[in-house]
Amino acid sequence: TAIYLSFIMSWNRIFAMVFYAGITIATNRTVHVSHRATMNGLSMMGGSIFKAMGPTFAGFLVAFSASSGVIDSDVGSVVVFGLLGLIGLSIGFFSLLYLREEEVEDLEER
């Protein structure tokens, strides 16, 4: 099983690197040339903050759902997964709205 898990972890790392490279390329193509440095800096800062806070927040949610009497322990993992998915979808939605507002402003300036 150790060989299988190391194989899975290596594929996870490879796909993560390809994903971040693709996101960086897509971000650079969607942002105006004068805003690229700011966008890259903000995306790196946001990624670093969420990589630092993510395990802490997820650990707190798992511990809370498993040990508190508020959430039934049978559905605790579903609540944690759903809440993390909802946070990810809301961040994507708000960033899409923000990018559209910036696009409209750039078109009005031209």
Coordinates of C-alpha atoms in Angstrom, one line a residue:
T1 CA 0.0 0.0 0.0
A2 CA 3.0 2.4 0.5
I3 CA 3.9 2.2 -3.1
Y4 CA 0.3 2.8 -4.2
L5 CA 0.0 5.8 -1.8
S6 CA 3.3 7.3 -3.1
F7 CA 2.1 6.8 -6.6
I8 CA -1.1 8.7 -5.8
M9 CA 0.8 11.5 -4.1
S10 CA 3.1 11.9 -7.0
W11 CA 0.2 12.2 -9.4
N12 CA -1.4 14.7 -7.1
R13 CA 1.7 16.9 -7.1
I14 CA 2.1 16.7 -10.8
F15 CA -1.5 17.7 -11.4
A16 CA -1.2 20.5 -8.9
M17 CA 1.8 21.9 -10.6
V18 CA 0.1 21.8 -14.0
F19 CA -3.0 23.4 -12.5
Y20 CA -1.1 26.3 -11.0
A21 CA 0.9 26.8 -14.2
G22 CA -2.3 26.9 -16.2
I23 CA -4.0 29.3 -13.8
T24 CA -1.0 31.6 -14.0
I25 CA -1.0 31.6 -17.8
A26 CA -4.8 32.2 -17.9
T27 CA -4.5 35.0 -15.4
N28 CA -1.8 36.7 -17.4
R29 CA -3.9 36.5 -20.6
T30 CA -7.0 38.0 -19.0
V31 CA -5.4 41.0 -17.2
H32 CA -4.3 44.1 -19.0
V33 CA -0.5 44.4 -19.3
S34 CA -0.3 47.3 -16.9
H35 CA -2.0 45.3 -14.1
R36 CA -0.2 42.0 -14.5
A37 CA 2.3 42.5 -11.7
T38 CA -0.4 43.5 -9.3
M39 CA -2.6 40.5 -10.3
N40 CA 0.3 38.1 -10.0
G41 CA 1.3 39.5 -6.6
L42 CA -2.3 39.3 -5.3
S43 CA -2.8 35.8 -6.5
M44 CA 0.4 34.6 -4.9
M45 CA -0.4 36.4 -1.7
G46 CA -3.9 34.9 -1.7
G47 CA -2.6 31.4 -2.4
S48 CA -0.1 31.7 0.4
I49 CA -2.7 32.9 2.9
F50 CA -5.2 30.2 2.0
K51 CA -2.5 27.5 2.0
A52 CA -1.6 28.6 5.6
M53 CA -5.2 29.0 6.8
G54 CA -6.8 26.1 5.0
P55 CA -5.5 23.2 7.1
T56 CA -6.3 25.1 10.3
F57 CA -9.8 26.0 9.2
A58 CA -10.5 22.5 8.0
G59 CA -9.1 20.9 11.1
F60 CA -11.3 23.2 13.2
L61 CA -14.4 22.3 11.2
V62 CA -13.7 18.5 11.4
A63 CA -13.0 18.7 15.2
F64 CA -16.1 20.8 15.7
S65 CA -18.4 18.6 13.7
A66 CA -17.0 15.4 15.3
S67 CA -17.0 16.5 19.0
S68 CA -19.8 19.1 19.4
G69 CA -23.4 18.2 19.9
V70 CA -24.5 20.8 17.4
I71 CA -23.9 18.7 14.3
D72 CA -24.6 14.9 14.2
S73 CA -21.3 13.1 13.9
D74 CA -22.7 10.9 11.1
V75 CA -23.2 13.9 8.8
G76 CA -20.3 16.0 10.1
S77 CA -18.0 15.1 7.2
V78 CA -20.7 16.0 4.7
V79 CA -21.2 19.4 6.4
V80 CA -17.5 20.1 6.3
F81 CA -17.2 19.1 2.6
G82 CA -20.2 21.2 1.7
L83 CA -19.1 24.2 3.6
L84 CA -15.6 24.1 2.1
G85 CA -17.1 23.7 -1.4
L86 CA -19.5 26.6 -0.8
I87 CA -16.6 28.8 0.3
G88 CA -14.7 27.9 -2.9
L89 CA -17.7 28.5 -5.1
S90 CA -18.4 31.9 -3.5
I91 CA -14.8 33.0 -3.9
G92 CA -15.0 32.0 -7.6
F93 CA -18.3 33.8 -8.1
F94 CA -17.2 37.1 -6.4
S95 CA -13.9 37.1 -8.4
L96 CA -15.8 36.6 -11.6
L97 CA -18.1 39.5 -10.7
Y98 CA -15.1 41.6 -9.9
L99 CA -13.3 40.8 -13.1
R100 CA -16.5 41.7 -15.1
E101 CA -16.7 45.1 -13.4
E102 CA -13.0 45.7 -14.2
E103 CA -13.7 44.7 -17.8
V104 CA -16.6 47.1 -18.1
E105 CA -14.5 49.9 -16.7
D106 CA -11.6 49.1 -19.1
L107 CA -14.0 49.2 -22.1
E108 CA -15.5 52.5 -20.9
E109 CA -12.0 54.0 -20.7
R110 CA -11.3 53.1 -24.3

